[in-house]
GROMACS .gro file of C-alpha atoms in nm:
model
  310
    1UNK     CA    1  12.486   0.248   6.527
    2UNK     CA    2  12.500   0.555   6.673
    3UNK     CA    3  12.419   0.568   7.020
    4UNK     CA    4  12.150   0.773   7.141
    5UNK     CA    5  12.386   1.085   7.311
    6UNK     CA    6  12.537   1.085   6.970
    7UNK     CA    7  12.239   1.112   6.863
    8UNK     CA    8  12.101   1.406   7.063
    9UNK     CA    9  12.493   1.576   7.082
   10UNK     CA   10  12.404   1.610   6.663
   11UNK     CA   11  12.043   1.736   6.722
   12UNK     CA   12  12.212   1.992   6.981
   13UNK     CA   13  12.515   2.096   6.715
   14UNK     CA   14  12.278   2.103   6.442
   15UNK     CA   15  12.024   2.330   6.615
   16UNK     CA   16  12.290   2.543   6.719
   17UNK     CA   17  12.417   2.628   6.367
   18UNK     CA   18  12.072   2.684   6.258
   19UNK     CA   19  12.009   2.910   6.526
   20UNK     CA   20  12.339   3.024   6.426
   21UNK     CA   21  12.234   3.130   6.095
   22UNK     CA   22  11.928   3.253   6.154
   23UNK     CA   23  12.106   3.586   6.411
   24UNK     CA   24  12.368   3.625   6.177
   25UNK     CA   25  12.083   3.653   5.886
   26UNK     CA   26  11.847   3.873   6.165
   27UNK     CA   27  12.065   4.214   6.130
   28UNK     CA   28  12.065   4.189   5.755
   29UNK     CA   29  11.775   4.195   5.666
   30UNK     CA   30  11.590   4.485   5.885
   31UNK     CA   31  11.932   4.635   5.770
   32UNK     CA   32  11.733   4.576   5.460
   33UNK     CA   33  11.434   4.701   5.543
   34UNK     CA   34  11.551   4.997   5.746
   35UNK     CA   35  11.648   5.121   5.411
   36UNK     CA   36  11.411   5.093   5.238
   37UNK     CA   37  11.285   5.373   5.355
   38UNK     CA   38  11.668   5.581   5.324
   39UNK     CA   39  11.654   5.457   4.947
   40UNK     CA   40  11.272   5.651   4.896
   41UNK     CA   41  11.378   5.974   5.067
   42UNK     CA   42  11.670   6.030   4.826
   43UNK     CA   43  11.514   5.898   4.496
   44UNK     CA   44  11.201   6.200   4.639
   45UNK     CA   45  11.482   6.448   4.640
   46UNK     CA   46  11.697   6.388   4.368
   47UNK     CA   47  11.372   6.356   4.205
   48UNK     CA   48  11.296   6.731   4.338
   49UNK     CA   49  11.693   6.861   4.289
   50UNK     CA   50  11.664   6.807   3.900
   51UNK     CA   51  11.320   6.850   3.839
   52UNK     CA   52  11.345   7.176   4.006
   53UNK     CA   53  11.698   7.271   3.872
   54UNK     CA   54  11.526   7.233   3.550
   55UNK     CA   55  11.276   7.508   3.592
   56UNK     CA   56  11.477   7.697   3.733
   57UNK     CA   57  11.707   7.653   3.391
   58UNK     CA   58  11.386   7.812   3.207
   59UNK     CA   59  11.272   8.020   3.512
   60UNK     CA   60  11.545   8.258   3.692
   61UNK     CA   61  11.440   8.247   4.046
   62UNK     CA   62  11.455   8.632   4.178
   63UNK     CA   63  11.105   8.586   3.961
   64UNK     CA   64  10.961   8.319   4.112
   65UNK     CA   65  11.055   8.366   4.491
   66UNK     CA   66  10.972   8.742   4.483
   67UNK     CA   67  10.704   8.754   4.322
   68UNK     CA   68  10.381   8.816   4.384
   69UNK     CA   69  10.171   8.698   4.090
   70UNK     CA   70  10.151   8.432   3.905
   71UNK     CA   71   9.916   8.426   3.517
   72UNK     CA   72  10.012   8.064   3.451
   73UNK     CA   73   9.679   7.848   3.501
   74UNK     CA   74   9.649   7.451   3.403
   75UNK     CA   75   9.628   7.495   3.024
   76UNK     CA   76   9.792   7.789   2.995
   77UNK     CA   77  10.203   7.728   2.961
   78UNK     CA   78  10.439   8.019   2.970
   79UNK     CA   79  10.255   8.336   3.256
   80UNK     CA   80  10.420   8.521   3.595
   81UNK     CA   81  10.607   8.271   3.791
   82UNK     CA   82  10.539   8.348   4.161
   83UNK     CA   83  10.517   8.142   4.505
   84UNK     CA   84  10.552   8.409   4.744
   85UNK     CA   85  10.126   8.449   4.717
   86UNK     CA   86  10.150   8.039   4.691
   87UNK     CA   87  10.391   8.093   5.032
   88UNK     CA   88  10.163   8.349   5.202
   89UNK     CA   89   9.846   8.102   5.199
   90UNK     CA   90  10.050   7.877   5.349
   91UNK     CA   91  10.127   8.074   5.576
   92UNK     CA   92   9.835   8.244   5.699
   93UNK     CA   93   9.618   7.815   5.700
   94UNK     CA   94   9.844   7.711   5.875
   95UNK     CA   95   9.842   8.024   6.191
   96UNK     CA   96   9.485   7.996   6.197
   97UNK     CA   97   9.543   7.554   6.268
   98UNK     CA   98   9.780   7.653   6.542
   99UNK     CA   99   9.654   7.928   6.735
  100UNK     CA  100   9.301   7.751   6.712
  101UNK     CA  101   9.460   7.376   6.784
  102UNK     CA  102   9.747   7.371   6.981
  103UNK     CA  103   9.561   7.574   7.314
  104UNK     CA  104   9.303   7.283   7.279
  105UNK     CA  105   9.516   6.988   7.196
  106UNK     CA  106   9.767   7.106   7.502
  107UNK     CA  107   9.507   7.150   7.740
  108UNK     CA  108   9.271   6.833   7.645
  109UNK     CA  109   9.646   6.659   7.708
  110UNK     CA  110   9.696   6.824   8.021
  111UNK     CA  111   9.311   6.741   8.135
  112UNK     CA  112   9.402   6.368   8.047
  113UNK     CA  113   9.769   6.290   8.139
  114UNK     CA  114   9.672   6.453   8.530
  115UNK     CA  115   9.296   6.565   8.585
  116UNK     CA  116   9.044   6.271   8.393
  117UNK     CA  117   9.038   5.890   8.602
  118UNK     CA  118   9.183   5.580   8.433
  119UNK     CA  119   8.801   5.469   8.259
  120UNK     CA  120   8.825   5.864   8.187
  121UNK     CA  121   9.112   5.845   7.968
  122UNK     CA  122   8.930   5.483   7.770
  123UNK     CA  123   8.593   5.672   7.731
  124UNK     CA  124   8.733   5.970   7.570
  125UNK     CA  125   9.093   5.888   7.444
  126UNK     CA  126   8.984   5.643   7.194
  127UNK     CA  127   8.722   5.978   7.062
  128UNK     CA  128   8.952   6.198   7.040
  129UNK     CA  129   9.135   6.021   6.820
  130UNK     CA  130   8.811   5.975   6.562
  131UNK     CA  131   8.899   6.288   6.451
  132UNK     CA  132   9.233   6.191   6.296
  133UNK     CA  133   9.098   5.909   6.073
  134UNK     CA  134   8.804   6.075   5.928
  135UNK     CA  135   8.883   6.184   5.494
  136UNK     CA  136   9.054   6.520   5.490
  137UNK     CA  137   8.738   6.537   5.250
  138UNK     CA  138   8.440   6.530   5.462
  139UNK     CA  139   8.660   6.764   5.624
  140UNK     CA  140   8.621   7.046   5.357
  141UNK     CA  141   8.286   6.975   5.286
  142UNK     CA  142   8.243   7.038   5.671
  143UNK     CA  143   8.403   7.337   5.652
  144UNK     CA  144   8.180   7.468   5.366
  145UNK     CA  145   7.861   7.369   5.473
  146UNK     CA  146   7.965   7.459   5.869
  147UNK     CA  147   8.187   7.626   5.990
  148UNK     CA  148   8.165   7.894   5.672
  149UNK     CA  149   7.724   7.967   5.772
  150UNK     CA  150   7.902   8.004   6.113
  151UNK     CA  151   8.137   8.269   5.998
  152UNK     CA  152   7.922   8.455   5.815
  153UNK     CA  153   7.686   8.574   6.023
  154UNK     CA  154   7.958   8.673   6.317
  155UNK     CA  155   8.058   8.875   6.005
  156UNK     CA  156   7.914   8.916   5.652
  157UNK     CA  157   8.281   8.925   5.429
  158UNK     CA  158   8.354   8.606   5.452
  159UNK     CA  159   8.289   8.498   5.144
  160UNK     CA  160   8.225   8.087   5.035
  161UNK     CA  161   8.587   8.034   5.038
  162UNK     CA  162   8.853   8.175   5.317
  163UNK     CA  163   9.116   8.159   5.515
  164UNK     CA  164   9.023   8.146   5.891
  165UNK     CA  165   8.657   7.880   5.820
  166UNK     CA  166   9.018   7.661   5.586
  167UNK     CA  167   9.226   7.750   5.917
  168UNK     CA  168   9.025   7.636   6.198
  169UNK     CA  169   8.895   7.274   5.991
  170UNK     CA  170   9.225   7.216   5.899
  171UNK     CA  171   9.302   7.297   6.310
  172UNK     CA  172   9.072   7.031   6.389
  173UNK     CA  173   9.201   6.777   6.186
  174UNK     CA  174   9.543   6.860   6.408
  175UNK     CA  175   9.380   6.788   6.714
  176UNK     CA  176   9.428   6.435   6.790
  177UNK     CA  177   9.822   6.456   6.623
  178UNK     CA  178   9.845   6.703   6.933
  179UNK     CA  179   9.654   6.594   7.212
  180UNK     CA  180   9.711   6.166   7.202
  181UNK     CA  181  10.078   6.271   7.134
  182UNK     CA  182  10.173   6.524   7.445
  183UNK     CA  183   9.894   6.339   7.661
  184UNK     CA  184  10.132   6.005   7.598
  185UNK     CA  185  10.444   6.228   7.705
  186UNK     CA  186  10.281   6.347   7.993
  187UNK     CA  187  10.234   6.021   8.144
  188UNK     CA  188  10.592   5.861   8.130
  189UNK     CA  189  10.728   6.139   8.351
  190UNK     CA  190  10.714   5.956   8.617
  191UNK     CA  191  10.495   5.944   8.967
  192UNK     CA  192  10.702   6.115   9.151
  193UNK     CA  193  10.803   6.429   8.972
  194UNK     CA  194  10.448   6.463   9.091
  195UNK     CA  195  10.413   6.367   9.457
  196UNK     CA  196  10.739   6.566   9.543
  197UNK     CA  197  10.578   6.911   9.435
  198UNK     CA  198  10.224   6.786   9.510
  199UNK     CA  199  10.423   6.736   9.878
  200UNK     CA  200  10.613   7.076   9.882
  201UNK     CA  201  10.200   7.249   9.859
  202UNK     CA  202  10.135   7.333   9.483
  203UNK     CA  203   9.855   7.270   9.311
  204UNK     CA  204   9.795   7.000   9.042
  205UNK     CA  205   9.712   7.235   8.824
  206UNK     CA  206  10.072   7.417   8.898
  207UNK     CA  207  10.232   7.041   8.905
  208UNK     CA  208  10.105   7.038   8.545
  209UNK     CA  209  10.214   7.397   8.410
  210UNK     CA  210  10.529   7.420   8.621
  211UNK     CA  211  10.646   7.019   8.637
  212UNK     CA  212  10.520   6.771   8.422
  213UNK     CA  213  10.509   7.021   8.101
  214UNK     CA  214  10.874   7.067   8.141
  215UNK     CA  215  10.937   6.701   8.230
  216UNK     CA  216  10.829   6.658   7.877
  217UNK     CA  217  10.867   6.925   7.654
  218UNK     CA  218  11.015   6.757   7.388
  219UNK     CA  219  10.768   6.484   7.282
  220UNK     CA  220  10.483   6.769   7.338
  221UNK     CA  221  10.757   7.015   7.079
  222UNK     CA  222  10.803   6.633   6.937
  223UNK     CA  223  10.365   6.696   6.907
  224UNK     CA  224  10.337   7.084   6.769
  225UNK     CA  225  10.622   6.972   6.435
  226UNK     CA  226  10.465   6.699   6.321
  227UNK     CA  227  10.076   6.863   6.337
  228UNK     CA  228  10.228   7.143   6.211
  229UNK     CA  229  10.378   6.938   5.904
  230UNK     CA  230  10.075   6.768   5.889
  231UNK     CA  231   9.936   7.096   5.791
  232UNK     CA  232  10.157   7.238   5.603
  233UNK     CA  233  10.078   6.936   5.419
  234UNK     CA  234   9.730   6.899   5.338
  235UNK     CA  235   9.591   6.912   5.030
  236UNK     CA  236   9.219   6.865   5.062
  237UNK     CA  237   9.061   7.116   5.375
  238UNK     CA  238   9.264   7.369   5.141
  239UNK     CA  239   9.135   7.258   4.785
  240UNK     CA  240   8.770   7.258   4.901
  241UNK     CA  241   8.736   7.524   5.096
  242UNK     CA  242   9.045   7.773   5.102
  243UNK     CA  243   8.942   7.838   4.723
  244UNK     CA  244   9.207   7.871   4.400
  245UNK     CA  245   9.337   8.198   4.430
  246UNK     CA  246   9.639   8.384   4.486
  247UNK     CA  247   9.683   8.628   4.726
  248UNK     CA  248   9.925   8.776   4.907
  249UNK     CA  249   9.730   9.042   5.089
  250UNK     CA  250   9.692   8.937   5.485
  251UNK     CA  251   9.266   8.970   5.496
  252UNK     CA  252   9.185   8.652   5.606
  253UNK     CA  253   8.835   8.669   5.474
  254UNK     CA  254   8.873   8.653   5.054
  255UNK     CA  255   8.977   8.339   4.876
  256UNK     CA  256   9.395   8.251   4.881
  257UNK     CA  257   9.530   7.963   4.729
  258UNK     CA  258   9.809   7.741   4.924
  259UNK     CA  259  10.131   7.492   4.798
  260UNK     CA  260   9.939   7.215   4.771
  261UNK     CA  261   9.656   7.325   4.654
  262UNK     CA  262   9.762   7.495   4.363
  263UNK     CA  263   9.995   7.170   4.280
  264UNK     CA  264   9.612   6.963   4.254
  265UNK     CA  265   9.503   7.194   4.118
  266UNK     CA  266   9.805   7.193   3.833
  267UNK     CA  267   9.824   6.797   3.811
  268UNK     CA  268   9.408   6.833   3.721
  269UNK     CA  269   9.470   7.013   3.389
  270UNK     CA  270   9.622   6.942   3.155
  271UNK     CA  271  10.011   7.004   3.291
  272UNK     CA  272  10.234   6.829   2.982
  273UNK     CA  273  10.497   6.674   3.081
  274UNK     CA  274  10.866   6.899   2.962
  275UNK     CA  275  10.615   7.231   3.014
  276UNK     CA  276  10.673   7.521   3.199
  277UNK     CA  277  10.436   7.420   3.418
  278UNK     CA  278  10.498   7.055   3.463
  279UNK     CA  279  10.857   7.168   3.603
  280UNK     CA  280  10.687   7.407   3.815
  281UNK     CA  281  10.568   7.151   4.026
  282UNK     CA  282  10.803   6.942   4.116
  283UNK     CA  283  10.910   7.318   4.236
  284UNK     CA  284  10.607   7.436   4.475
  285UNK     CA  285  10.722   7.086   4.555
  286UNK     CA  286  11.075   7.111   4.700
  287UNK     CA  287  11.007   7.454   4.883
  288UNK     CA  288  10.756   7.232   5.040
  289UNK     CA  289  11.014   7.007   5.114
  290UNK     CA  290  11.244   7.245   5.260
  291UNK     CA  291  10.937   7.449   5.448
  292UNK     CA  292  10.908   7.070   5.628
  293UNK     CA  293  11.284   7.053   5.693
  294UNK     CA  294  11.409   7.419   5.895
  295UNK     CA  295  11.062   7.346   6.083
  296UNK     CA  296  11.227   7.039   6.210
  297UNK     CA  297  11.530   7.141   6.227
  298UNK     CA  298  11.427   7.461   6.412
  299UNK     CA  299  11.232   7.275   6.653
  300UNK     CA  300  11.534   6.988   6.707
  301UNK     CA  301  11.716   7.220   6.786
  302UNK     CA  302  11.478   7.487   7.016
  303UNK     CA  303  11.415   7.078   7.201
  304UNK     CA  304  11.809   7.083   7.271
  305UNK     CA  305  11.809   7.484   7.415
  306UNK     CA  306  11.538   7.422   7.644
  307UNK     CA  307  11.656   7.053   7.795
  308UNK     CA  308  11.993   7.247   7.890
  309UNK     CA  309  11.813   7.487   8.108
  310UNK     CA  310  11.563   7.231   8.255
   0.00000   0.00000   0.00000
């Protein structure tokens, strides 16, 4: 019979062997989990590229990128193909949303990080983040039934569908993203930097603007990029409040159509598989992907250069 010491040693060895096997499996499991997102991205990109190439084999890319007219409709498979009006509509909505949301979101972040007490922060920040959980369909009807009547009371030239009401509401939607992420970045700045600035005679606002914001700039830019990407990809608000009329003009009081709004309109119609109309969805989706990618590259370069200067 085995002694108690031998039994104990065998149990310890078995436990160590199981632990070693588990430790060797953990990196493999985590790698597989990580590869899911990578493979999904590659699959999406391959799908967009392959279907876009099929579209451009039928429609000249120069016509698609430069034409401001598009007579194709959900139930018509031919016509003029031009994305410029959709790009202009998207950029108008994004520009209005950014002009509205960035000052408010950054101001809220400064207040929560530098001025609000801990008790006030625990109350206000969750209330602010509740906006991120509101369905975008509700935002769309809010734009039509609340924001648009106010705009029409200020200027009678606004119609039921226009760029300003949709852009403002998209801005309201991205405010929590900017405020929350910027506040997290500013709160991570060491307290010693604030104390040093205040000790040299700077006010709290000067400390926030000249010390805290530059130190947290990479996180703040990340919040801007994420919010702008969210605004570019917003679908329901612009589909409900902006209209469905491609418009390449700079008039903000007229209806317009964004790239995402076009996709919604076409997919809700009868885009038969294999038609030009069907493949145009992927070409527009590819353009959205390229716009978001370029924006992230520019933001990364800008953040890196800013860090070098500071």
